[in-house]
Amino acid sequence: MAKVLVVTSGKGGVGKTTSTAALGAALAQSGQNVVVVDFDVGLRNLDLVMGAERRVVFDLINVVQGDARLSQALIRDKRCETLSILPASQTRDKDALTSEGVARVMDELREKFDWVICDSPAGIERGAQLAMYHADMAVIVTNPEVSSVRDSDRIIGLLDSKTQKAEQGEKVEKHLLLTRYDPARAARKEMLSVEDVLEILSIPLLGIVPESEDVLKSSNVGAPVTLTAPTSLPARAYFEAARRLSGEKLEVSVPVEKRGFFDWLFKRDA
Amino acid sequence: MSFLSNIFARRQQSSSVAKDRLQILLAHERGAGEAGESDLIRQLHKEIMEVIARHVAVDQDKVQIKVDRGSGCSMLEIDVEVPQELSGKRGS
C-alpha cells in the first residue's frame, strides 16, 4: 500500500526541497520504490538538487494534460535505482495543474511506488494546497525561528482542513522536521529549542537536522546529502527520520559530532 | 547590574521572548481560523474584564486570554496583570 507524503512548510527557504531529496534517497536506499514529485511549477528545483536537471524531457504538467505518459516523464536516479523523480514544469504557470489531472497522476503513482513524496511550493496558495491534497502523511519542515514556526502553524491548520483526508473526516499524519538547528545556540538560549518548537506546534517530532556545510556541498554537486555524505550529521538525521516514517520507533536525539572534549561537553548539555 | 551583565541577561532571553511572542500571536491566529473559538474568547475576555473591573482598575491590555491547542486537550489560559501597589495593599 503506497504512502503519499507531502513535504511542506509555508515559508520558503527552510529546506523543503533538500529534505524531499534526502528523505527520498534515504527511503530508496532501504530498498523501497520511491518517487519524488516537484509541485513547484514555474520554480522547479528538485531536479537541480538531485542532479537530474539535464535529463528532464517531460514534466508533471505534460502528464497531467495528457501530452506525455507518466513513464516518459519519470527520471530514474543514476545512483539509486529505486529512486525516481517527476519534475515540475519550469515554463507554464500553475493554473495548468487541474485537480482532476493531479488526482489521476497520483493514483497512477500510488500503483507504481511504495512512497510518493510531494515537494510543496512555498506559500499557502493553490500549488501548496494541490501538493498536500492527496497526502496520507505530512512532513512539516521548520527552522527554529519565529516566522518559520508561525507559517508552519498555518500549514498545520490547512492540513487539518484542506486535504482529502480532512474532507473525509480523517487526519493527515503530521510530523515535524526541525532543520538548520544549532544545538550550541539553542543551549545559549539564542535560538528556539526543540522543546520550544514542539510545545508551540504540538505535533510529533520526526527528526532534528543540524545546520551543516554538508547540505550545501551536496546541493552544489546535485545529490541528496543521504547519497553523497551518508555518514554526515544531517544525513544521519535524515536516515533516522526515514526509518521513523517507515514505522520504526527510534528515539530522536540532537545530532552531535562525536569527538573528544567537545563530545563530552555536548553530552552534558543533551 | 553592570553594563556587561545587562547585555548578558538580555541575550539569554531572546529565545524565550521569541517563544512568548509566538504563543500570543498564534493564540490569536488560531482563533481567527475558527470563528466559534474566537467568539468564545471575545466573550470571555469581555465578561472577565467586567468582573475584574468591579474590584480593581485594570488595563484592557493587561488581561490576556489564550487557547493552547494540545494533542489530547486544549488549554484556556487567563493571565491578569494586577497593578503592583494594589496587590501589595491587599496582601498586608
mmCIF file of C-alpha atoms in Angstrom:
data_model
loop_
_atom_site.group_PDB
_atom_site.id
_atom_site.type_symbol
_atom_site.label_atom_id
_atom_site.label_comp_id
_atom_site.label_asym_id
_atom_site.label_seq_id
_atom_site.Cartn_x
_atom_site.Cartn_y
_atom_site.Cartn_z
ATOM 1 C CA MET A 1 0.000 0.000 0.000
ATOM 2 C CA ALA A 2 1.648 3.174 -1.238
ATOM 3 C CA LYS A 3 2.038 6.162 1.049
ATOM 4 C CA VAL A 4 1.695 9.712 -0.198
ATOM 5 C CA LEU A 5 3.834 12.111 1.797
ATOM 6 C CA VAL A 6 3.872 15.886 1.389
ATOM 7 C CA VAL A 7 6.901 17.897 2.438
ATOM 8 C CA THR A 8 5.626 21.358 3.270
ATOM 9 C CA SER A 9 6.342 24.419 5.411
ATOM 10 C CA GLY A 10 4.512 27.556 4.335
ATOM 11 C CA LYS A 11 7.702 29.578 4.485
ATOM 12 C CA GLY A 12 10.236 29.385 1.691
ATOM 13 C CA GLY A 13 13.905 28.563 2.098
ATOM 14 C CA VAL A 14 13.568 26.352 5.160
ATOM 15 C CA GLY A 15 14.697 23.150 3.420
ATOM 16 C CA LYS A 16 11.667 21.524 1.790
ATOM 17 C CA THR A 17 13.441 20.550 -1.422
ATOM 18 C CA THR A 18 16.615 19.478 0.361
ATOM 19 C CA SER A 19 14.578 17.378 2.772
ATOM 20 C CA THR A 20 12.457 15.861 -0.004
ATOM 21 C CA ALA A 21 15.603 14.745 -1.822
ATOM 22 C CA ALA A 22 17.345 13.499 1.319
ATOM 23 C CA LEU A 23 14.343 11.596 2.696
ATOM 24 C CA GLY A 24 13.514 10.197 -0.744
ATOM 25 C CA ALA A 25 17.048 8.897 -1.216
ATOM 26 C CA ALA A 26 17.135 7.508 2.340
ATOM 27 C CA LEU A 27 13.888 5.579 1.851
ATOM 28 C CA ALA A 28 15.002 4.366 -1.584
ATOM 29 C CA GLN A 29 18.288 3.061 -0.158
ATOM 30 C CA SER A 30 16.298 0.835 2.160
ATOM 31 C CA GLY A 31 15.028 -0.926 -0.967
ATOM 32 C CA GLN A 32 11.613 0.722 -1.234
ATOM 33 C CA ASN A 33 10.405 2.202 -4.509
ATOM 34 C CA VAL A 34 10.298 5.964 -4.145
ATOM 35 C CA VAL A 35 9.244 8.807 -6.405
ATOM 36 C CA VAL A 36 9.812 12.442 -5.520
ATOM 37 C CA VAL A 37 7.371 14.816 -7.203
ATOM 38 C CA ASP A 38 8.091 18.512 -7.682
ATOM 39 C CA PHE A 39 4.923 20.611 -7.306
ATOM 40 C CA ASP A 40 6.719 23.933 -7.574
ATOM 41 C CA VAL A 41 5.526 24.801 -11.070
ATOM 42 C CA GLY A 42 7.480 27.688 -12.561
ATOM 43 C CA LEU A 43 10.193 27.475 -9.892
ATOM 44 C CA ARG A 44 11.254 23.860 -10.113
ATOM 45 C CA ASN A 45 14.432 22.994 -8.244
ATOM 46 C CA LEU A 46 14.112 19.404 -7.110
ATOM 47 C CA ASP A 47 15.657 18.276 -10.431
ATOM 48 C CA LEU A 48 18.641 20.546 -9.803
ATOM 49 C CA VAL A 49 19.162 19.480 -6.208
ATOM 50 C CA MET A 50 19.040 15.837 -7.351
ATOM 51 C CA GLY A 51 21.349 16.378 -10.310
ATOM 52 C CA ALA A 52 18.741 15.477 -12.926
ATOM 53 C CA GLU A 53 18.312 18.937 -14.471
ATOM 54 C CA ARG A 54 19.749 17.919 -17.847
ATOM 55 C CA ARG A 55 17.653 14.792 -18.117
ATOM 56 C CA VAL A 56 14.238 16.494 -17.953
ATOM 57 C CA VAL A 57 12.217 15.881 -21.115
ATOM 58 C CA PHE A 58 8.600 15.790 -19.951
ATOM 59 C CA ASP A 59 7.200 17.089 -16.696
ATOM 60 C CA LEU A 60 4.251 16.876 -14.303
ATOM 61 C CA ILE A 61 2.098 19.242 -16.366
ATOM 62 C CA ASN A 62 2.716 17.284 -19.569
ATOM 63 C CA VAL A 63 1.454 14.190 -17.777
ATOM 64 C CA VAL A 64 -1.485 15.993 -16.141
ATOM 65 C CA GLN A 65 -2.572 17.367 -19.514
ATOM 66 C CA GLY A 66 -2.095 14.043 -21.264
ATOM 67 C CA ASP A 67 0.753 15.221 -23.527
ATOM 68 C CA ALA A 68 3.085 12.553 -22.169
ATOM 69 C CA ARG A 69 2.768 9.245 -20.402
ATOM 70 C CA LEU A 70 3.905 9.014 -16.796
ATOM 71 C CA SER A 71 6.684 6.594 -17.754
ATOM 72 C CA GLN A 72 8.066 9.159 -20.209
ATOM 73 C CA ALA A 73 8.278 11.878 -17.590
ATOM 74 C CA LEU A 74 9.762 9.835 -14.744
ATOM 75 C CA ILE A 75 13.533 10.111 -14.411
ATOM 76 C CA ARG A 76 15.318 7.282 -12.654
ATOM 77 C CA ASP A 77 18.189 8.303 -10.399
ATOM 78 C CA LYS A 78 21.573 7.121 -11.688
ATOM 79 C CA ARG A 79 22.988 6.353 -8.237
ATOM 80 C CA CYS A 80 19.990 4.658 -6.710
ATOM 81 C CA GLU A 81 17.753 2.618 -8.987
ATOM 82 C CA THR A 82 14.744 2.539 -6.671
ATOM 83 C CA LEU A 83 14.574 6.354 -6.707
ATOM 84 C CA SER A 84 12.719 8.333 -9.389
ATOM 85 C CA ILE A 85 11.868 11.960 -9.880
ATOM 86 C CA LEU A 86 8.874 13.572 -11.540
ATOM 87 C CA PRO A 87 9.931 17.127 -12.338
ATOM 88 C CA ALA A 88 7.721 20.209 -12.363
ATOM 89 C CA SER A 89 7.369 22.418 -15.390
ATOM 90 C CA GLN A 90 9.631 25.442 -15.482
ATOM 91 C CA THR A 91 7.733 27.459 -18.061
ATOM 92 C CA ARG A 92 3.995 27.045 -17.727
ATOM 93 C CA ASP A 93 2.032 28.666 -14.984
ATOM 94 C CA LYS A 94 0.500 26.713 -12.135
ATOM 95 C CA ASP A 95 -3.093 27.064 -13.343
ATOM 96 C CA ALA A 96 -2.181 24.335 -15.799
ATOM 97 C CA LEU A 97 -2.399 21.866 -12.891
ATOM 98 C CA THR A 98 -6.012 20.728 -12.633
ATOM 99 C CA SER A 99 -7.263 18.924 -9.538
ATOM 100 C CA GLU A 100 -8.640 16.052 -11.640
ATOM 101 C CA GLY A 101 -5.387 15.722 -13.567
ATOM 102 C CA VAL A 102 -3.312 15.681 -10.378
ATOM 103 C CA ALA A 103 -5.678 13.111 -8.842
ATOM 104 C CA ARG A 104 -5.227 10.836 -11.862
ATOM 105 C CA VAL A 105 -1.413 11.119 -11.764
ATOM 106 C CA MET A 106 -1.343 10.475 -8.016
ATOM 107 C CA ASP A 107 -3.433 7.317 -8.478
ATOM 108 C CA GLU A 108 -1.032 6.095 -11.111
ATOM 109 C CA LEU A 109 1.991 6.881 -8.925
ATOM 110 C CA ARG A 110 0.424 5.035 -5.990
ATOM 111 C CA GLU A 111 0.276 1.885 -8.134
ATOM 112 C CA LYS A 112 3.924 2.076 -9.178
ATOM 113 C CA PHE A 113 5.676 3.133 -5.996
ATOM 114 C CA ASP A 114 5.834 2.453 -2.256
ATOM 115 C CA TRP A 115 6.372 6.134 -1.476
ATOM 116 C CA VAL A 116 5.151 9.202 -3.342
ATOM 117 C CA ILE A 117 6.887 12.238 -1.850
ATOM 118 C CA CYS A 118 5.453 15.585 -2.914
ATOM 119 C CA ASP A 119 7.699 18.622 -2.656
ATOM 120 C CA SER A 120 5.333 21.512 -1.971
ATOM 121 C CA PRO A 121 5.917 25.056 -3.190
ATOM 122 C CA ALA A 122 6.194 27.743 -0.518
ATOM 123 C CA GLY A 123 3.071 29.670 0.420
ATOM 124 C CA ILE A 124 -0.483 28.587 1.103
ATOM 125 C CA GLU A 125 -1.953 29.114 -2.358
ATOM 126 C CA ARG A 126 -3.260 26.651 -4.904
ATOM 127 C CA GLY A 127 0.084 24.976 -5.630
ATOM 128 C CA ALA A 128 0.725 24.213 -1.970
ATOM 129 C CA GLN A 129 -2.850 23.009 -1.497
ATOM 130 C CA LEU A 130 -2.638 20.710 -4.539
ATOM 131 C CA ALA A 131 0.624 19.262 -3.228
ATOM 132 C CA MET A 132 -0.955 18.422 0.136
ATOM 133 C CA TYR A 133 -4.440 17.413 -1.054
ATOM 134 C CA HIS A 134 -3.719 13.700 -1.613
ATOM 135 C CA ALA A 135 -1.324 13.255 1.297
ATOM 136 C CA ASP A 136 -1.619 10.458 3.861
ATOM 137 C CA MET A 137 1.278 11.926 5.815
ATOM 138 C CA ALA A 138 2.945 15.316 6.039
ATOM 139 C CA VAL A 139 6.437 16.371 6.979
ATOM 140 C CA ILE A 140 6.388 19.965 8.168
ATOM 141 C CA VAL A 141 9.838 21.423 7.717
ATOM 142 C CA THR A 142 10.506 24.134 10.277
ATOM 143 C CA ASN A 143 13.504 26.267 11.218
ATOM 144 C CA PRO A 144 13.893 27.291 14.868
ATOM 145 C CA GLU A 145 12.920 30.837 14.008
ATOM 146 C CA VAL A 146 9.724 32.855 14.615
ATOM 147 C CA SER A 147 8.484 33.357 11.048
ATOM 148 C CA SER A 148 9.033 29.729 10.121
ATOM 149 C CA VAL A 149 7.194 28.468 13.220
ATOM 150 C CA ARG A 150 4.275 30.806 12.562
ATOM 151 C CA ASP A 151 3.971 29.656 8.945
ATOM 152 C CA SER A 152 4.197 26.007 9.998
ATOM 153 C CA ASP A 153 1.297 26.572 12.364
ATOM 154 C CA ARG A 154 -0.710 27.949 9.460
ATOM 155 C CA ILE A 155 0.168 24.960 7.287
ATOM 156 C CA ILE A 156 -0.893 22.560 10.066
ATOM 157 C CA GLY A 157 -4.272 24.301 10.040
ATOM 158 C CA LEU A 158 -4.548 23.757 6.269
ATOM 159 C CA LEU A 159 -3.553 20.083 6.564
ATOM 160 C CA ASP A 160 -6.415 19.679 9.030
ATOM 161 C CA SER A 161 -8.973 21.332 6.748
ATOM 162 C CA LYS A 162 -7.999 21.418 3.063
ATOM 163 C CA THR A 163 -6.910 17.858 2.352
ATOM 164 C CA GLN A 164 -8.805 14.862 1.038
ATOM 165 C CA LYS A 165 -8.291 13.129 4.391
ATOM 166 C CA ALA A 166 -9.739 16.116 6.252
ATOM 167 C CA GLU A 167 -12.750 16.199 3.909
ATOM 168 C CA GLN A 168 -13.367 12.520 4.672
ATOM 169 C CA GLY A 169 -13.206 13.217 8.396
ATOM 170 C CA GLU A 170 -9.780 11.573 8.749
ATOM 171 C CA LYS A 171 -6.465 13.082 9.727
ATOM 172 C CA VAL A 172 -3.262 13.550 7.791
ATOM 173 C CA GLU A 173 -0.454 12.098 9.911
ATOM 174 C CA LYS A 174 1.759 15.090 10.718
ATOM 175 C CA HIS A 175 5.469 15.064 11.548
ATOM 176 C CA LEU A 176 7.774 17.912 12.459
ATOM 177 C CA LEU A 177 11.222 18.046 10.887
ATOM 178 C CA LEU A 178 13.341 20.712 12.532
ATOM 179 C CA THR A 179 16.086 21.813 10.144
ATOM 180 C CA ARG A 180 19.083 24.167 10.366
ATOM 181 C CA TYR A 181 19.200 23.524 14.091
ATOM 182 C CA ASP A 182 22.218 24.731 16.040
ATOM 183 C CA PRO A 183 22.363 22.925 19.413
ATOM 184 C CA ALA A 184 25.018 25.295 20.780
ATOM 185 C CA ARG A 185 22.960 28.414 20.058
ATOM 186 C CA ALA A 186 19.831 26.764 21.440
ATOM 187 C CA ALA A 187 21.749 25.905 24.629
ATOM 188 C CA ARG A 188 22.758 29.583 24.928
ATOM 189 C CA LYS A 189 19.061 30.494 24.540
ATOM 190 C CA GLU A 190 19.785 32.425 21.368
ATOM 191 C CA MET A 191 17.599 30.104 19.327
ATOM 192 C CA LEU A 192 14.248 28.435 19.943
ATOM 193 C CA SER A 193 14.938 24.979 21.336
ATOM 194 C CA VAL A 194 13.460 21.698 20.104
ATOM 195 C CA GLU A 195 11.193 21.704 23.166
ATOM 196 C CA ASP A 196 10.010 25.268 22.491
ATOM 197 C CA VAL A 197 9.008 24.461 18.914
ATOM 198 C CA LEU A 198 7.329 21.208 19.929
ATOM 199 C CA GLU A 199 5.386 22.957 22.665
ATOM 200 C CA ILE A 200 4.134 25.612 20.256
ATOM 201 C CA LEU A 201 3.247 23.369 17.320
ATOM 202 C CA SER A 202 2.292 20.232 19.303
ATOM 203 C CA ILE A 203 2.903 17.658 16.581
ATOM 204 C CA PRO A 204 5.269 14.676 16.899
ATOM 205 C CA LEU A 205 8.945 15.148 16.109
ATOM 206 C CA LEU A 206 10.350 13.268 13.124
ATOM 207 C CA GLY A 207 13.915 14.479 13.357
ATOM 208 C CA ILE A 208 16.392 17.250 14.035
ATOM 209 C CA VAL A 209 18.663 18.165 11.153
ATOM 210 C CA PRO A 210 21.591 20.263 12.303
ATOM 211 C CA GLU A 211 22.886 23.254 10.371
ATOM 212 C CA SER A 212 25.731 21.793 8.334
ATOM 213 C CA GLU A 213 28.120 22.546 5.494
ATOM 214 C CA ASP A 214 27.407 19.140 4.025
ATOM 215 C CA VAL A 215 23.900 20.175 2.951
ATOM 216 C CA LEU A 216 25.137 22.990 0.712
ATOM 217 C CA LYS A 217 28.013 20.858 -0.573
ATOM 218 C CA SER A 218 25.518 18.199 -1.636
ATOM 219 C CA SER A 219 23.227 20.586 -3.465
ATOM 220 C CA ASN A 220 26.294 22.113 -5.149
ATOM 221 C CA VAL A 221 27.058 18.774 -6.763
ATOM 222 C CA GLY A 222 23.431 17.817 -7.337
ATOM 223 C CA ALA A 223 22.925 14.895 -4.987
ATOM 224 C CA PRO A 224 20.851 14.267 -1.879
ATOM 225 C CA VAL A 225 23.013 14.511 1.250
ATOM 226 C CA THR A 226 21.985 10.939 2.122
ATOM 227 C CA LEU A 227 23.748 9.759 -1.065
ATOM 228 C CA THR A 228 26.880 11.945 -1.114
ATOM 229 C CA ALA A 229 27.716 12.151 2.585
ATOM 230 C CA PRO A 230 25.816 9.293 4.227
ATOM 231 C CA THR A 231 27.810 9.453 7.453
ATOM 232 C CA SER A 232 27.475 13.218 7.933
ATOM 233 C CA LEU A 233 25.284 14.512 10.763
ATOM 234 C CA PRO A 234 22.458 15.792 8.540
ATOM 235 C CA ALA A 235 22.421 12.548 6.549
ATOM 236 C CA ARG A 236 22.238 10.504 9.736
ATOM 237 C CA ALA A 237 19.318 12.635 10.885
ATOM 238 C CA TYR A 238 17.555 12.061 7.553
ATOM 239 C CA PHE A 239 18.215 8.302 7.614
ATOM 240 C CA GLU A 240 16.709 8.074 11.089
ATOM 241 C CA ALA A 241 13.754 10.227 10.048
ATOM 242 C CA ALA A 242 13.163 7.890 7.096
ATOM 243 C CA ARG A 243 13.150 4.878 9.424
ATOM 244 C CA ARG A 244 10.608 6.617 11.651
ATOM 245 C CA LEU A 245 8.438 7.317 8.606
ATOM 246 C CA SER A 246 8.562 3.598 7.833
ATOM 247 C CA GLY A 247 7.148 2.936 11.272
ATOM 248 C CA GLU A 248 10.249 2.191 13.360
ATOM 249 C CA LYS A 249 10.230 3.520 16.892
ATOM 250 C CA LEU A 250 13.511 5.334 17.362
ATOM 251 C CA GLU A 251 14.241 7.933 19.955
ATOM 252 C CA VAL A 252 15.045 11.362 18.496
ATOM 253 C CA SER A 253 18.313 12.840 19.656
ATOM 254 C CA VAL A 254 20.092 16.087 18.887
ATOM 255 C CA PRO A 255 22.786 15.016 16.442
ATOM 256 C CA VAL A 256 26.270 15.984 17.582
ATOM 257 C CA GLU A 257 29.706 15.099 16.295
ATOM 258 C CA LYS A 258 31.386 12.500 18.470
ATOM 259 C CA ARG A 259 34.885 13.695 19.219
ATOM 260 C CA GLY A 260 36.941 14.070 22.344
ATOM 261 C CA PHE A 261 36.439 17.008 24.599
ATOM 262 C CA PHE A 262 33.590 18.570 22.651
ATOM 263 C CA ASP A 263 31.786 15.286 22.652
ATOM 264 C CA TRP A 264 31.968 15.253 26.419
ATOM 265 C CA LEU A 265 30.762 18.859 26.625
ATOM 266 C CA PHE A 266 27.789 18.283 24.359
ATOM 267 C CA LYS A 267 26.761 15.106 26.053
ATOM 268 C CA ARG A 268 26.351 17.004 29.274
ATOM 269 C CA ASP A 269 24.099 19.501 27.522
ATOM 270 C CA ALA A 270 21.950 16.902 25.880
ATOM 271 C CA MET B 1 23.917 45.412 37.457
ATOM 272 C CA SER B 2 26.865 46.302 35.313
ATOM 273 C CA PHE B 3 26.695 47.090 31.636
ATOM 274 C CA LEU B 4 28.045 43.651 30.829
ATOM 275 C CA SER B 5 25.581 41.746 32.955
ATOM 276 C CA ASN B 6 22.715 43.717 31.394
ATOM 277 C CA ILE B 7 23.756 42.643 27.938
ATOM 278 C CA PHE B 8 24.255 39.102 29.127
ATOM 279 C CA ALA B 9 20.826 38.940 30.743
ATOM 280 C CA ARG B 10 19.106 40.330 27.674
ATOM 281 C CA ARG B 11 20.888 37.959 25.363
ATOM 282 C CA GLN B 12 19.975 34.928 27.380
ATOM 283 C CA GLN B 13 16.325 35.707 26.994
ATOM 284 C CA SER B 14 15.976 36.162 23.261
ATOM 285 C CA SER B 15 14.684 32.637 22.648
ATOM 286 C CA SER B 16 12.111 32.918 25.419
ATOM 287 C CA VAL B 17 10.996 36.282 24.038
ATOM 288 C CA ALA B 18 10.532 34.541 20.686
ATOM 289 C CA LYS B 19 8.532 31.762 22.284
ATOM 290 C CA ASP B 20 6.262 34.132 24.218
ATOM 291 C CA ARG B 21 5.616 36.316 21.169
ATOM 292 C CA LEU B 22 4.774 33.264 19.086
ATOM 293 C CA GLN B 23 2.423 31.826 21.666
ATOM 294 C CA ILE B 24 0.446 35.057 21.967
ATOM 295 C CA LEU B 25 0.327 35.597 18.210
ATOM 296 C CA LEU B 26 -0.677 32.041 17.386
ATOM 297 C CA ALA B 27 -3.384 32.046 20.035
ATOM 298 C CA HIS B 28 -4.964 34.920 18.113
ATOM 299 C CA GLU B 29 -4.375 33.483 14.659
ATOM 300 C CA ARG B 30 -5.691 30.050 15.535
ATOM 301 C CA GLY B 31 -8.802 31.710 16.955
ATOM 302 C CA ALA B 32 -9.286 33.695 13.746
ATOM 303 C CA GLY B 33 -9.310 30.480 11.737
ATOM 304 C CA GLU B 34 -12.195 29.038 13.709
ATOM 305 C CA ALA B 35 -14.970 31.576 14.144
ATOM 306 C CA GLY B 36 -16.592 29.750 17.062
ATOM 307 C CA GLU B 37 -13.460 29.787 19.130
ATOM 308 C CA SER B 38 -12.693 33.461 18.600
ATOM 309 C CA ASP B 39 -16.234 34.428 19.582
ATOM 310 C CA LEU B 40 -15.789 32.449 22.759
ATOM 311 C CA ILE B 41 -12.553 34.237 23.542
ATOM 312 C CA ARG B 42 -14.035 37.660 22.864
ATOM 313 C CA GLN B 43 -16.993 36.902 25.127
ATOM 314 C CA LEU B 44 -14.776 35.514 27.885
ATOM 315 C CA HIS B 45 -12.480 38.499 27.634
ATOM 316 C CA LYS B 46 -15.403 40.910 27.963
ATOM 317 C CA GLU B 47 -17.012 39.173 30.912
ATOM 318 C CA ILE B 48 -13.768 38.596 32.783
ATOM 319 C CA MET B 49 -12.932 42.275 32.319
ATOM 320 C CA GLU B 50 -16.320 43.221 33.759
ATOM 321 C CA VAL B 51 -15.807 41.098 36.864
ATOM 322 C CA ILE B 52 -12.291 42.382 37.454
ATOM 323 C CA ALA B 53 -13.325 45.993 36.833
ATOM 324 C CA ARG B 54 -15.828 45.735 39.668
ATOM 325 C CA HIS B 55 -12.973 45.299 42.120
ATOM 326 C CA VAL B 56 -9.773 46.625 40.561
ATOM 327 C CA ALA B 57 -8.904 49.124 37.842
ATOM 328 C CA VAL B 58 -7.092 47.031 35.266
ATOM 329 C CA ASP B 59 -5.945 47.987 31.816
ATOM 330 C CA GLN B 60 -7.635 46.157 28.883
ATOM 331 C CA ASP B 61 -4.218 45.130 27.605
ATOM 332 C CA LYS B 62 -3.234 43.607 30.937
ATOM 333 C CA VAL B 63 -5.732 40.804 30.523
ATOM 334 C CA GLN B 64 -4.544 38.089 28.158
ATOM 335 C CA ILE B 65 -6.745 35.195 27.233
ATOM 336 C CA LYS B 66 -5.470 32.428 25.039
ATOM 337 C CA VAL B 67 -6.278 28.922 23.971
ATOM 338 C CA ASP B 68 -3.415 26.458 23.562
ATOM 339 C CA ARG B 69 -4.039 23.653 21.116
ATOM 340 C CA GLY B 70 -2.811 20.352 22.520
ATOM 341 C CA SER B 71 -2.858 16.871 21.020
ATOM 342 C CA GLY B 72 -5.192 15.463 23.679
ATOM 343 C CA CYS B 73 -6.841 18.571 25.053
ATOM 344 C CA SER B 74 -6.807 22.330 24.632
ATOM 345 C CA MET B 75 -5.965 24.681 27.465
ATOM 346 C CA LEU B 76 -7.595 28.016 28.215
ATOM 347 C CA GLU B 77 -5.132 30.361 29.838
ATOM 348 C CA ILE B 78 -6.164 33.611 31.517
ATOM 349 C CA ASP B 79 -3.422 35.993 32.502
ATOM 350 C CA VAL B 80 -4.333 39.095 34.513
ATOM 351 C CA GLU B 81 -1.708 41.615 35.487
ATOM 352 C CA VAL B 82 -2.754 43.470 38.643
ATOM 353 C CA PRO B 83 -1.175 46.870 39.475
ATOM 354 C CA GLN B 84 1.667 46.452 41.975
ATOM 355 C CA GLU B 85 0.583 48.932 44.679
ATOM 356 C CA LEU B 86 -2.824 47.328 44.797
ATOM 357 C CA SER B 87 -1.649 43.758 45.138
ATOM 358 C CA GLY B 88 0.660 44.896 47.939
ATOM 359 C CA LYS B 89 -2.206 46.547 49.855
ATOM 360 C CA ARG B 90 -4.432 43.503 49.634
ATOM 361 C CA GLY B 91 -1.678 41.220 50.811
ATOM 362 C CA SER B 92 -0.949 43.131 54.011
#
